[in-house]
XYZ file of N, CA and C in Angstrom:
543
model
N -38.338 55.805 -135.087
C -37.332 56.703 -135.630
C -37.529 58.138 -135.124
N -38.718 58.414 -134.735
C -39.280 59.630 -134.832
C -38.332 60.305 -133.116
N -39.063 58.806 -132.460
C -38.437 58.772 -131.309
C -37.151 59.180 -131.270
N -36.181 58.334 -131.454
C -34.729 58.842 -131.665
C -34.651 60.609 -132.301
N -35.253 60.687 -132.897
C -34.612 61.588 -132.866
C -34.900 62.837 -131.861
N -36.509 62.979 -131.267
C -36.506 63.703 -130.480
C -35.673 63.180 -129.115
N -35.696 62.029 -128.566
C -34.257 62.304 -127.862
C -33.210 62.492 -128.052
N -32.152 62.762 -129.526
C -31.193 63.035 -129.560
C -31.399 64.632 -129.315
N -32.465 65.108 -129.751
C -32.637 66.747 -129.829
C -32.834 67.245 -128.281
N -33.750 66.385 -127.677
C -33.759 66.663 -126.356
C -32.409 66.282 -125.331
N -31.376 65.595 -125.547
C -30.054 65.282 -125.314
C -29.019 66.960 -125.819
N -29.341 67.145 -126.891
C -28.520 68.107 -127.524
C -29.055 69.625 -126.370
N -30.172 69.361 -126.747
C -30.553 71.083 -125.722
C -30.578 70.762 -124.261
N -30.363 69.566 -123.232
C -29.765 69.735 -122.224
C -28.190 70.077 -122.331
N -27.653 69.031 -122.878
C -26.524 69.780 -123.151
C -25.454 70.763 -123.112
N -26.800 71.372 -124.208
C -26.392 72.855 -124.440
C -26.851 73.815 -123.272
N -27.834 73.578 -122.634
C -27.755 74.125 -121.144
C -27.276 74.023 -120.097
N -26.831 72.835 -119.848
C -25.838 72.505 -119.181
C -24.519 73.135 -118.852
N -24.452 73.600 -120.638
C -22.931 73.902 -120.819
C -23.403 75.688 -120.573
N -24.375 76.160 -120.892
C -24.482 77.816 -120.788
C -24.261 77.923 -119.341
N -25.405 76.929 -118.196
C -25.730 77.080 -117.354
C -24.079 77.402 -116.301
N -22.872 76.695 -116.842
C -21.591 76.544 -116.482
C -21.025 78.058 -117.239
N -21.111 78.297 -117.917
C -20.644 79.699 -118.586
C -20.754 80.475 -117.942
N -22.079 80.730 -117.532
C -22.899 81.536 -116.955
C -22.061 81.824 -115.261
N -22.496 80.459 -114.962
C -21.975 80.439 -113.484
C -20.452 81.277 -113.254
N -19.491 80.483 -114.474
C -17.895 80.700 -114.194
C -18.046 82.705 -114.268
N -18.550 83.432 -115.357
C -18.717 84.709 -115.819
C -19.266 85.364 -114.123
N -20.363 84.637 -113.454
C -20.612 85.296 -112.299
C -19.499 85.455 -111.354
N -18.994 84.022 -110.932
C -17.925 83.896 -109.895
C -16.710 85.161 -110.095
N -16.679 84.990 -111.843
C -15.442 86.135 -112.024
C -15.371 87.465 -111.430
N -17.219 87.767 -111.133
C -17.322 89.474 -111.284
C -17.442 89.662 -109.513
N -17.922 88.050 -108.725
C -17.929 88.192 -107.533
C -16.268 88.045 -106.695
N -15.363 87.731 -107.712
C -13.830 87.288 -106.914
C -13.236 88.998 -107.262
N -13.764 89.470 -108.810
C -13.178 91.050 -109.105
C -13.794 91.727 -107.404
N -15.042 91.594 -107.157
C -15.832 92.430 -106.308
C -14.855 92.530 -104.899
N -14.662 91.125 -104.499
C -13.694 90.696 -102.998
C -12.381 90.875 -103.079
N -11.952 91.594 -104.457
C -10.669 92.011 -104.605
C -10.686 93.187 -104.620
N -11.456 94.133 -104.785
C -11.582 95.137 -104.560
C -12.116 95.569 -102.923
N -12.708 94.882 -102.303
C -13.067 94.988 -101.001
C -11.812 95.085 -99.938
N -11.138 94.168 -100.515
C -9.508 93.758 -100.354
C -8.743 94.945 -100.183
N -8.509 95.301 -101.398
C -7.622 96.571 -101.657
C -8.580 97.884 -100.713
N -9.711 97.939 -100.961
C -9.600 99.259 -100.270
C -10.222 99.033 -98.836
N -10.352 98.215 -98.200
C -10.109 97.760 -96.862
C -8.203 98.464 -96.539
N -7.213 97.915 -97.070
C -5.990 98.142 -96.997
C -5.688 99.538 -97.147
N -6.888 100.810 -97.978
C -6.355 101.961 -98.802
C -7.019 102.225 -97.026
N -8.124 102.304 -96.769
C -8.898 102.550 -95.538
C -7.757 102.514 -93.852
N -6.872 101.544 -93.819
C -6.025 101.016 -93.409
C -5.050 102.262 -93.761
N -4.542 102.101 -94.474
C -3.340 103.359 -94.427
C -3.819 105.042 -94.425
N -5.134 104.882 -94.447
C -5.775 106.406 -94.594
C -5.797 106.666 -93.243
N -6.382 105.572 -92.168
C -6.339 105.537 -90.692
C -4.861 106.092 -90.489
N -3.652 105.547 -90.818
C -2.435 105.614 -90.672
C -2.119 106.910 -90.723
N -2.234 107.246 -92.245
C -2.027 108.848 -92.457
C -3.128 109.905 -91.089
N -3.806 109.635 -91.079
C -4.628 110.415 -89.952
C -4.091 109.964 -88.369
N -3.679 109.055 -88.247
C -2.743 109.453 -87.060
C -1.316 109.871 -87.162
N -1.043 109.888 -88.414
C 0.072 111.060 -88.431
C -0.144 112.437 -88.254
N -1.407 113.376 -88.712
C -1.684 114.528 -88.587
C -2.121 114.828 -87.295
N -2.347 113.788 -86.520
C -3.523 114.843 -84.854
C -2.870 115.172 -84.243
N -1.358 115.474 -84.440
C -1.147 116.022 -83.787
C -1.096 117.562 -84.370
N -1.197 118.086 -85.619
C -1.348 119.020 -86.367
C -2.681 119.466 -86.840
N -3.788 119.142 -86.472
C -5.298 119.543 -86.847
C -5.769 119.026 -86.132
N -6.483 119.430 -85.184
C -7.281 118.126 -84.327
C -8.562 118.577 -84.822
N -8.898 119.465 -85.475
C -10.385 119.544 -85.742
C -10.934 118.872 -87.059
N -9.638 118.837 -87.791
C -9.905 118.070 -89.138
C -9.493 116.865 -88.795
N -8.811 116.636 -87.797
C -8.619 114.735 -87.319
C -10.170 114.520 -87.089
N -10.834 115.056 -85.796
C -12.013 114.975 -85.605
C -13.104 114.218 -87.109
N -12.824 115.041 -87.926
C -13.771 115.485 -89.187
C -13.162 113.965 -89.846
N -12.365 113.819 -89.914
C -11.777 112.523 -91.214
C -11.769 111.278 -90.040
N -11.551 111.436 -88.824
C -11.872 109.945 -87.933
C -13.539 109.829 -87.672
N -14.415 110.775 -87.750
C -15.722 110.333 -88.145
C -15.763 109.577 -90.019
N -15.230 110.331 -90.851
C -15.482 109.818 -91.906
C -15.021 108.097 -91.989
N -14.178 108.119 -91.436
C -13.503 106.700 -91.343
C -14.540 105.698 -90.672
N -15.129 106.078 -89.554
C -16.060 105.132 -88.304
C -17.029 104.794 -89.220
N -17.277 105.536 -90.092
C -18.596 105.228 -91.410
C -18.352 104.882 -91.817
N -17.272 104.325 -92.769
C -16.774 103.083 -93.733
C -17.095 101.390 -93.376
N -17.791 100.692 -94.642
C -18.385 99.707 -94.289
C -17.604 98.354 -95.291
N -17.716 97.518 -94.892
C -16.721 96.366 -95.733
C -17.904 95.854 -96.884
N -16.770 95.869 -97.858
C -16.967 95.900 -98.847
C -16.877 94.149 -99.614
N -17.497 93.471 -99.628
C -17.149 91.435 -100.236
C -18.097 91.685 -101.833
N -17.331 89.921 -101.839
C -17.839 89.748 -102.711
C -19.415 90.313 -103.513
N -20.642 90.332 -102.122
C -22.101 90.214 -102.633
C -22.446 91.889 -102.998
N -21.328 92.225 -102.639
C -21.242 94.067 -102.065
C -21.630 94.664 -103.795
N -22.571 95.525 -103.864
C -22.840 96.310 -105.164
C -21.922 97.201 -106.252
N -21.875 97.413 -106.773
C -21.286 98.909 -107.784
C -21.638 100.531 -106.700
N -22.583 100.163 -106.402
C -22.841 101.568 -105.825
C -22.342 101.330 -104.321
N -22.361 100.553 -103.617
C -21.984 100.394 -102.611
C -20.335 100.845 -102.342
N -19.719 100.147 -103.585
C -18.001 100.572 -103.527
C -18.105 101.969 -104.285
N -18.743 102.770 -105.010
C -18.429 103.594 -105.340
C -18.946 104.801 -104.297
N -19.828 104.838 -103.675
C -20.031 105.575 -102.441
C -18.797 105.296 -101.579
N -18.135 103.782 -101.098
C -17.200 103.758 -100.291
C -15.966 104.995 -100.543
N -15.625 104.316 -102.403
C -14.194 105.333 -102.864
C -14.577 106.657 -102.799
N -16.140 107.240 -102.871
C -16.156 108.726 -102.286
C -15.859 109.024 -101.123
N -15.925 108.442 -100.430
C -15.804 108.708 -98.859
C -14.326 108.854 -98.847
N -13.462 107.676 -99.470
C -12.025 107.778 -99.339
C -11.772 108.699 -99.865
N -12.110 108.974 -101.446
C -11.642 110.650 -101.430
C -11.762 111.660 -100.913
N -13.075 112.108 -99.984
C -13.043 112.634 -99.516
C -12.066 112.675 -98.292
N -12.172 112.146 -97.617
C -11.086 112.306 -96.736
C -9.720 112.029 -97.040
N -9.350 111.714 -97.991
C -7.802 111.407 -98.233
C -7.520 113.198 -98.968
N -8.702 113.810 -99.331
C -8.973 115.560 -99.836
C -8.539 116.188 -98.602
N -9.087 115.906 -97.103
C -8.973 116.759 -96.273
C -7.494 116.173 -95.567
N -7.086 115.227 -95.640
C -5.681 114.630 -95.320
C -4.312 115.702 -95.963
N -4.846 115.479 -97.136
C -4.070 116.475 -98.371
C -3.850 117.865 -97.636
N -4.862 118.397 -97.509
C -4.887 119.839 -96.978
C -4.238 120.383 -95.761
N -4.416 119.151 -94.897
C -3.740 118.903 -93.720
C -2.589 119.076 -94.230
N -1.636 118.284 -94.645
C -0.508 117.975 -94.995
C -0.016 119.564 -95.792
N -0.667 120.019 -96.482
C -0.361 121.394 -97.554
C 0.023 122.107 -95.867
N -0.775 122.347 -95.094
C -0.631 123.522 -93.906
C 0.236 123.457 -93.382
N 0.896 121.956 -93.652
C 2.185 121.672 -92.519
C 3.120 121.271 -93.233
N 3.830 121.953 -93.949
C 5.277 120.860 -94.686
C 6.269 120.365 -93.710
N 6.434 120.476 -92.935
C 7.144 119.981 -92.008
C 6.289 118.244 -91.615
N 4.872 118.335 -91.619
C 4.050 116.603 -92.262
C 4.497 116.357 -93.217
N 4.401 116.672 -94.626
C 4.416 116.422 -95.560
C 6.180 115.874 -96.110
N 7.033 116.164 -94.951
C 8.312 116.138 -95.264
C 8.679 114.773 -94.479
N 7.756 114.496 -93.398
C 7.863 113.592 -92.546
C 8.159 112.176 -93.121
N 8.802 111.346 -92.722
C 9.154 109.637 -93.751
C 8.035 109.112 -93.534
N 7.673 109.070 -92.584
C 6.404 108.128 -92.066
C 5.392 108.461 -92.901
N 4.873 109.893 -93.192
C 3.811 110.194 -94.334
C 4.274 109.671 -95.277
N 5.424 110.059 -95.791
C 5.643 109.089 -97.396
C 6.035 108.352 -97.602
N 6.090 107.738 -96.423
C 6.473 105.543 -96.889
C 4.277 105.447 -96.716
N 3.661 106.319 -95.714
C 2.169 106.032 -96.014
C 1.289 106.199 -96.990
N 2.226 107.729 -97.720
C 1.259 108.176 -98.848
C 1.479 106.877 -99.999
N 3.321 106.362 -99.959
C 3.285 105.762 -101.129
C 2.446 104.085 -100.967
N 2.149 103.827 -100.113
C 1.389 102.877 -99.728
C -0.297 103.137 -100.305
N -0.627 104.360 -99.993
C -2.209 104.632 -100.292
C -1.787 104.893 -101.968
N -1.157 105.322 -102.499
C -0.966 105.161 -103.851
C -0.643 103.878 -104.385
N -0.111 103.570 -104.229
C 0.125 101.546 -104.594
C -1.606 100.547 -104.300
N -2.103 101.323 -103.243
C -3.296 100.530 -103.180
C -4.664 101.213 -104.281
N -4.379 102.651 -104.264
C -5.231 102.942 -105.563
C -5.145 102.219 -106.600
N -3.555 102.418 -107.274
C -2.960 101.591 -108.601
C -4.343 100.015 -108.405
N -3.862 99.313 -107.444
C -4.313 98.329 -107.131
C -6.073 97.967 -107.520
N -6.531 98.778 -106.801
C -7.859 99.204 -106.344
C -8.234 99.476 -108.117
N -7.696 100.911 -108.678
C -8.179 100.816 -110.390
C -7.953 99.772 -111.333
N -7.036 98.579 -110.631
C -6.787 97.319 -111.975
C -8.028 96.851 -111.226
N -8.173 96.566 -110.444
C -9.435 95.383 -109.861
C -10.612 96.261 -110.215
N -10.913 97.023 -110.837
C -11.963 97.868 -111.237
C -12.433 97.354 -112.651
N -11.047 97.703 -113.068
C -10.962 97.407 -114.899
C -11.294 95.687 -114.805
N -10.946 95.293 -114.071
C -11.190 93.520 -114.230
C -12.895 93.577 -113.967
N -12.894 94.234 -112.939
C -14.622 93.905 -112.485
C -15.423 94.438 -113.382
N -15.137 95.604 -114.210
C -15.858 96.311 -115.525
C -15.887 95.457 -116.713
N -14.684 94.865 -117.362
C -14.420 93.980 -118.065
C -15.272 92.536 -117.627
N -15.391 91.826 -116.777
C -16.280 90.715 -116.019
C -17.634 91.169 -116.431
N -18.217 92.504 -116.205
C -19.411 92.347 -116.208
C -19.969 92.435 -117.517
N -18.882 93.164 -118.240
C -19.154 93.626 -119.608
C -19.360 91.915 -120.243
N -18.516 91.411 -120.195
C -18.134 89.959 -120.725
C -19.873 89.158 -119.650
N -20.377 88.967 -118.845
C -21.473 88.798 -118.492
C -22.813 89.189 -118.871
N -22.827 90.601 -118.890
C -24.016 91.060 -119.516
C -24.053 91.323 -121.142
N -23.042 90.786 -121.764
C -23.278 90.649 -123.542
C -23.562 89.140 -123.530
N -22.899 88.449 -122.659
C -23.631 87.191 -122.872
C -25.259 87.117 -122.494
N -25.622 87.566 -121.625
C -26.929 87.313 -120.927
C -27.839 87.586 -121.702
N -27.645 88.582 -123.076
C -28.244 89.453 -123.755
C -28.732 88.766 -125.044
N -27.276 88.209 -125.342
C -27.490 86.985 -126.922
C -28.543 85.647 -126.665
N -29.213 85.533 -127.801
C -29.995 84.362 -127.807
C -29.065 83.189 -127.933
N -29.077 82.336 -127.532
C -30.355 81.709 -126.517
C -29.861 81.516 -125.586
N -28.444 81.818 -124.916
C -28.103 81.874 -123.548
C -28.896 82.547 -122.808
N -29.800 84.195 -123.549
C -30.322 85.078 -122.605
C -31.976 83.710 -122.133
N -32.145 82.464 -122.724
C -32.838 81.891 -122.135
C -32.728 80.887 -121.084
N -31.264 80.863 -121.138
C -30.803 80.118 -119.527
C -30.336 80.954 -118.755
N -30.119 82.245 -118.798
C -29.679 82.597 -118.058
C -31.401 83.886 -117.362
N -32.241 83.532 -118.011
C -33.602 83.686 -117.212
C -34.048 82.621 -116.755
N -33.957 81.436 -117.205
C -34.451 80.633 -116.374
C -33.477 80.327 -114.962
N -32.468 80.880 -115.018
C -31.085 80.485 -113.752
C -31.096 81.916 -113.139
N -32.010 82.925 -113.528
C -32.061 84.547 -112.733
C -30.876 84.730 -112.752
N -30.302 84.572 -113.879
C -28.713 85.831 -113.387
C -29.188 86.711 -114.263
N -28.834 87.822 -113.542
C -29.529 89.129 -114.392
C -27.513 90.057 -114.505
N -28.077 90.727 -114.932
C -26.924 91.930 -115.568
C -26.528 92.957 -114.365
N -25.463 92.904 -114.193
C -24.758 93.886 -113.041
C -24.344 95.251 -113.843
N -24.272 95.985 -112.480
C -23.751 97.380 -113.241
C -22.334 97.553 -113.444
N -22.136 98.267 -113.606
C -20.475 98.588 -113.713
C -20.279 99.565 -112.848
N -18.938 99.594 -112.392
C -18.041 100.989 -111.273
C -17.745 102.006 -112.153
N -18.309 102.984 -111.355
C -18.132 104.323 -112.060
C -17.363 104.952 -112.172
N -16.307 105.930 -112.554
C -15.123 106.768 -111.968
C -16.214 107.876 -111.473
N -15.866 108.308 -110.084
C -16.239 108.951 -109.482
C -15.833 110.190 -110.186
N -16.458 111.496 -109.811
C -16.171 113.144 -110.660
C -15.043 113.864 -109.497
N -14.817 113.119 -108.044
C -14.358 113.694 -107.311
C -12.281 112.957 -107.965
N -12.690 111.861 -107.947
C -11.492 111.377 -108.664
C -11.284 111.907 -109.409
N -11.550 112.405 -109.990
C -10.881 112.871 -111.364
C -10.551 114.369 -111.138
N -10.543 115.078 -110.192
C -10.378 116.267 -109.645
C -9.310 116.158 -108.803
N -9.036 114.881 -108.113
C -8.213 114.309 -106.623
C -6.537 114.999 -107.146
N -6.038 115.833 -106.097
C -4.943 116.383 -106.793
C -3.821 115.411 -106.448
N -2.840 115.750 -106.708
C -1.759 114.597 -106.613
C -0.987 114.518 -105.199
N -1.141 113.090 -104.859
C -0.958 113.149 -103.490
C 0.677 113.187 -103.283
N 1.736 113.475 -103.666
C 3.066 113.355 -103.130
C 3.454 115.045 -103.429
């Protein structure tokens, strides 16, 4: 009898690990598909920032210079890619989408141009973009690391090393970024 029952108990806590061990997994995949969706989008913001900067050389070539180095430094961003990794990237984009801006202020005759604002409204549609896949990937991890934390999942999910990710930061330069139209 005794028997039975430690295998029903030992039945019950595979089980039940089994089933965390699947929780666990699906909660990771979520925060690695948020991550490659965001790599996504600002691969595309990177893409039209190139765009906008060959609209200006012919109006700054020293600040083309300055923002087509910033660009040659931009690195792709996937799924395995960090919190800090994309949030250094979106500095870089602000930064140069800052000196794009300025460009554009010196010249309204750019700034009036169609081609800039069928581009600007493109790099704005991919921000929009870029901040929902943020909120999903913040939300993912949040929803990951409260699980990892509660007993007794936090004991399958040490024995399976998934540890707790960080979250994306709003950058201080964003929140300064003046309005691009």
């Amino acid at each position: 009898m005794a028997l039975i029952i430690v295998g029903v108990v030992l039945v019950i806590i595979i089980l039940w690990f089994i089933s965390a061990q699947r929780k666990l997994v699906a909660m990771d995949e979520n925060i690695n598909n948020a991550m490659g969706q965001i790599g996504v989008q600002l691969s595309s913001r990177w893409d039209a920032l190139t765009a906008l900067l060959d609209l200006t050389k012919g109006y700054a070539d020293h600040e083309y210079k300055t923002i087509s180095d910033t660009i040659k430094m931009r690195t792709s961003i996937n799924s395995n890619s960090s919190a800090a990794e994309v949030n250094k990237q979106e500095n870089m984009l602000t930064e140069a989408m800052g000196k794009i801006m300025a460009v554009a202020e010196s010249y309204p005759e750019l700034k009036a141009n169609e081609n800039y604002i069928k581009t600007m409204d493109s790099v704005n549609e991919y921000e929009k973009m870029v901040r929902q896949s943020r909120l999903i990937y913040n939300d993912s991890v949040t929803k990951l690391n409260r699980t990892i934390r509660m007993f007794p999942t936090s004991i399958a999910a040490g024995m399976l090393h998934i540890t707790s990710r960080d979250y994306l930061e709003a950058s201080e330069q964003k929140a300064d970024m003046p309005d691009m139209k």
